[in-house]
N, C-alpha and C. Protein backbone atom coordinates (compact mmCIF):
# COMPACT_ATOMS: atom_id res chain seq x y z
N MET A 1 22.53 2.27 -18.61
CA MET A 1 21.50 3.28 -18.79
C MET A 1 22.17 4.65 -18.79
N PRO A 2 21.78 5.51 -19.72
CA PRO A 2 22.36 6.85 -19.76
C PRO A 2 22.11 7.61 -18.46
N ASP A 3 23.11 8.37 -18.04
CA ASP A 3 23.02 9.11 -16.79
C ASP A 3 21.79 10.00 -16.73
N ALA A 4 21.41 10.58 -17.85
CA ALA A 4 20.27 11.49 -17.88
C ALA A 4 18.95 10.79 -17.57
N LEU A 5 18.90 9.48 -17.75
CA LEU A 5 17.66 8.74 -17.50
C LEU A 5 17.57 8.17 -16.09
N ARG A 6 18.66 8.25 -15.36
CA ARG A 6 18.65 7.73 -13.99
C ARG A 6 18.16 8.79 -13.02
N THR A 7 17.52 8.35 -11.96
CA THR A 7 17.06 9.28 -10.94
C THR A 7 18.24 9.70 -10.07
N PRO A 8 18.10 10.82 -9.37
CA PRO A 8 19.18 11.22 -8.46
C PRO A 8 19.47 10.14 -7.42
N ASP A 9 18.45 9.46 -6.94
CA ASP A 9 18.67 8.39 -5.96
C ASP A 9 19.48 7.25 -6.55
N GLU A 10 19.23 6.93 -7.81
CA GLU A 10 20.00 5.87 -8.47
C GLU A 10 21.46 6.28 -8.61
N ARG A 11 21.69 7.53 -8.94
CA ARG A 11 23.06 8.02 -9.08
C ARG A 11 23.78 7.98 -7.73
N ILE A 12 23.08 8.36 -6.67
CA ILE A 12 23.68 8.34 -5.34
C ILE A 12 23.99 6.91 -4.93
N GLU A 13 23.07 5.99 -5.16
CA GLU A 13 23.30 4.59 -4.81
C GLU A 13 24.50 4.02 -5.57
N GLU A 14 24.62 4.37 -6.83
CA GLU A 14 25.76 3.91 -7.62
C GLU A 14 27.06 4.48 -7.06
N ARG A 15 27.05 5.75 -6.72
CA ARG A 15 28.24 6.39 -6.15
C ARG A 15 28.60 5.76 -4.80
N LEU A 16 27.58 5.48 -3.99
CA LEU A 16 27.83 4.85 -2.69
C LEU A 16 28.46 3.47 -2.86
N ALA A 17 27.99 2.71 -3.82
CA ALA A 17 28.56 1.38 -4.07
C ALA A 17 30.02 1.49 -4.50
N LYS A 18 30.31 2.45 -5.36
CA LYS A 18 31.69 2.66 -5.81
C LYS A 18 32.58 3.06 -4.65
N LEU A 19 32.10 3.98 -3.83
CA LEU A 19 32.88 4.44 -2.69
C LEU A 19 33.11 3.32 -1.68
N ALA A 20 32.11 2.47 -1.50
CA ALA A 20 32.26 1.34 -0.56
C ALA A 20 33.38 0.41 -1.03
N GLY A 21 33.45 0.16 -2.32
CA GLY A 21 34.52 -0.67 -2.85
C GLY A 21 35.88 -0.01 -2.66
N GLU A 22 35.95 1.29 -2.91
CA GLU A 22 37.20 2.02 -2.73
C GLU A 22 37.60 2.02 -1.26
N LEU A 23 36.63 2.16 -0.37
CA LEU A 23 36.90 2.15 1.07
C LEU A 23 37.48 0.80 1.48
N GLU A 24 36.89 -0.27 1.00
CA GLU A 24 37.38 -1.61 1.32
C GLU A 24 38.83 -1.79 0.86
N ARG A 25 39.12 -1.34 -0.35
CA ARG A 25 40.50 -1.44 -0.87
C ARG A 25 41.46 -0.58 -0.05
N ALA A 26 41.03 0.61 0.33
CA ALA A 26 41.91 1.49 1.12
C ALA A 26 42.25 0.84 2.47
N VAL A 27 41.27 0.22 3.10
CA VAL A 27 41.52 -0.45 4.38
C VAL A 27 42.45 -1.64 4.18
N GLU A 28 42.21 -2.43 3.14
CA GLU A 28 43.08 -3.58 2.86
C GLU A 28 44.52 -3.14 2.64
N GLN A 29 44.70 -1.97 2.03
CA GLN A 29 46.03 -1.44 1.75
C GLN A 29 46.58 -0.63 2.93
N GLU A 30 45.80 -0.58 4.02
CA GLU A 30 46.17 0.17 5.22
C GLU A 30 46.40 1.65 4.93
N ASP A 31 45.63 2.18 3.99
CA ASP A 31 45.67 3.61 3.66
C ASP A 31 44.53 4.27 4.43
N TYR A 32 44.78 4.46 5.72
CA TYR A 32 43.70 4.90 6.61
C TYR A 32 43.30 6.35 6.40
N GLU A 33 44.20 7.19 5.93
CA GLU A 33 43.82 8.57 5.64
C GLU A 33 42.82 8.61 4.49
N ARG A 34 43.10 7.84 3.45
CA ARG A 34 42.16 7.77 2.32
C ARG A 34 40.84 7.14 2.76
N ALA A 35 40.93 6.11 3.59
CA ALA A 35 39.72 5.45 4.09
C ALA A 35 38.86 6.44 4.87
N ALA A 36 39.49 7.28 5.65
CA ALA A 36 38.73 8.28 6.43
C ALA A 36 38.03 9.27 5.51
N ARG A 37 38.74 9.70 4.44
CA ARG A 37 38.11 10.63 3.49
C ARG A 37 36.92 9.98 2.78
N LEU A 38 37.11 8.71 2.40
CA LEU A 38 36.02 7.99 1.73
C LEU A 38 34.83 7.82 2.66
N LYS A 39 35.09 7.47 3.91
CA LYS A 39 34.02 7.28 4.89
C LYS A 39 33.25 8.59 5.10
N LYS A 40 33.98 9.70 5.13
CA LYS A 40 33.33 11.00 5.29
C LYS A 40 32.43 11.29 4.09
N GLU A 41 32.92 11.00 2.88
CA GLU A 41 32.11 11.24 1.69
C GLU A 41 30.86 10.34 1.69
N ILE A 42 31.03 9.09 2.09
CA ILE A 42 29.89 8.17 2.18
C ILE A 42 28.85 8.72 3.15
N ASN A 43 29.30 9.16 4.31
CA ASN A 43 28.36 9.69 5.29
C ASN A 43 27.66 10.95 4.80
N GLN A 44 28.37 11.80 4.06
CA GLN A 44 27.75 12.98 3.50
C GLN A 44 26.66 12.61 2.50
N LEU A 45 26.94 11.62 1.65
CA LEU A 45 25.95 11.21 0.67
C LEU A 45 24.73 10.59 1.34
N LYS A 46 24.95 9.93 2.45
CA LYS A 46 23.84 9.33 3.18
C LYS A 46 23.12 10.35 4.05
N GLY A 47 23.65 11.58 4.10
CA GLY A 47 23.00 12.63 4.87
C GLY A 47 23.34 12.58 6.34
N ARG A 48 24.46 11.94 6.68
CA ARG A 48 24.81 11.81 8.09
C ARG A 48 26.12 12.49 8.44
N GLY A 49 26.57 13.37 7.56
CA GLY A 49 27.86 14.01 7.83
C GLY A 49 27.78 15.50 7.62
N GLU A 50 28.88 16.14 7.89
CA GLU A 50 28.95 17.58 7.66
C GLU A 50 29.02 17.84 6.17
N ALA A 51 28.42 18.92 5.76
CA ALA A 51 28.43 19.29 4.34
C ALA A 51 29.74 19.85 3.90
């Protein structure tokens, strides 16, 4: 579906899913600094982190 037709919530959910996959890979690779950055971004998108 074209980005222009998706709701902001749909875009956020898609981004969260992508970040979750990246977070999982970062942990598997023991790249904890990257994992921390991804976790922070996930929390911000969910409205539970600092802006």
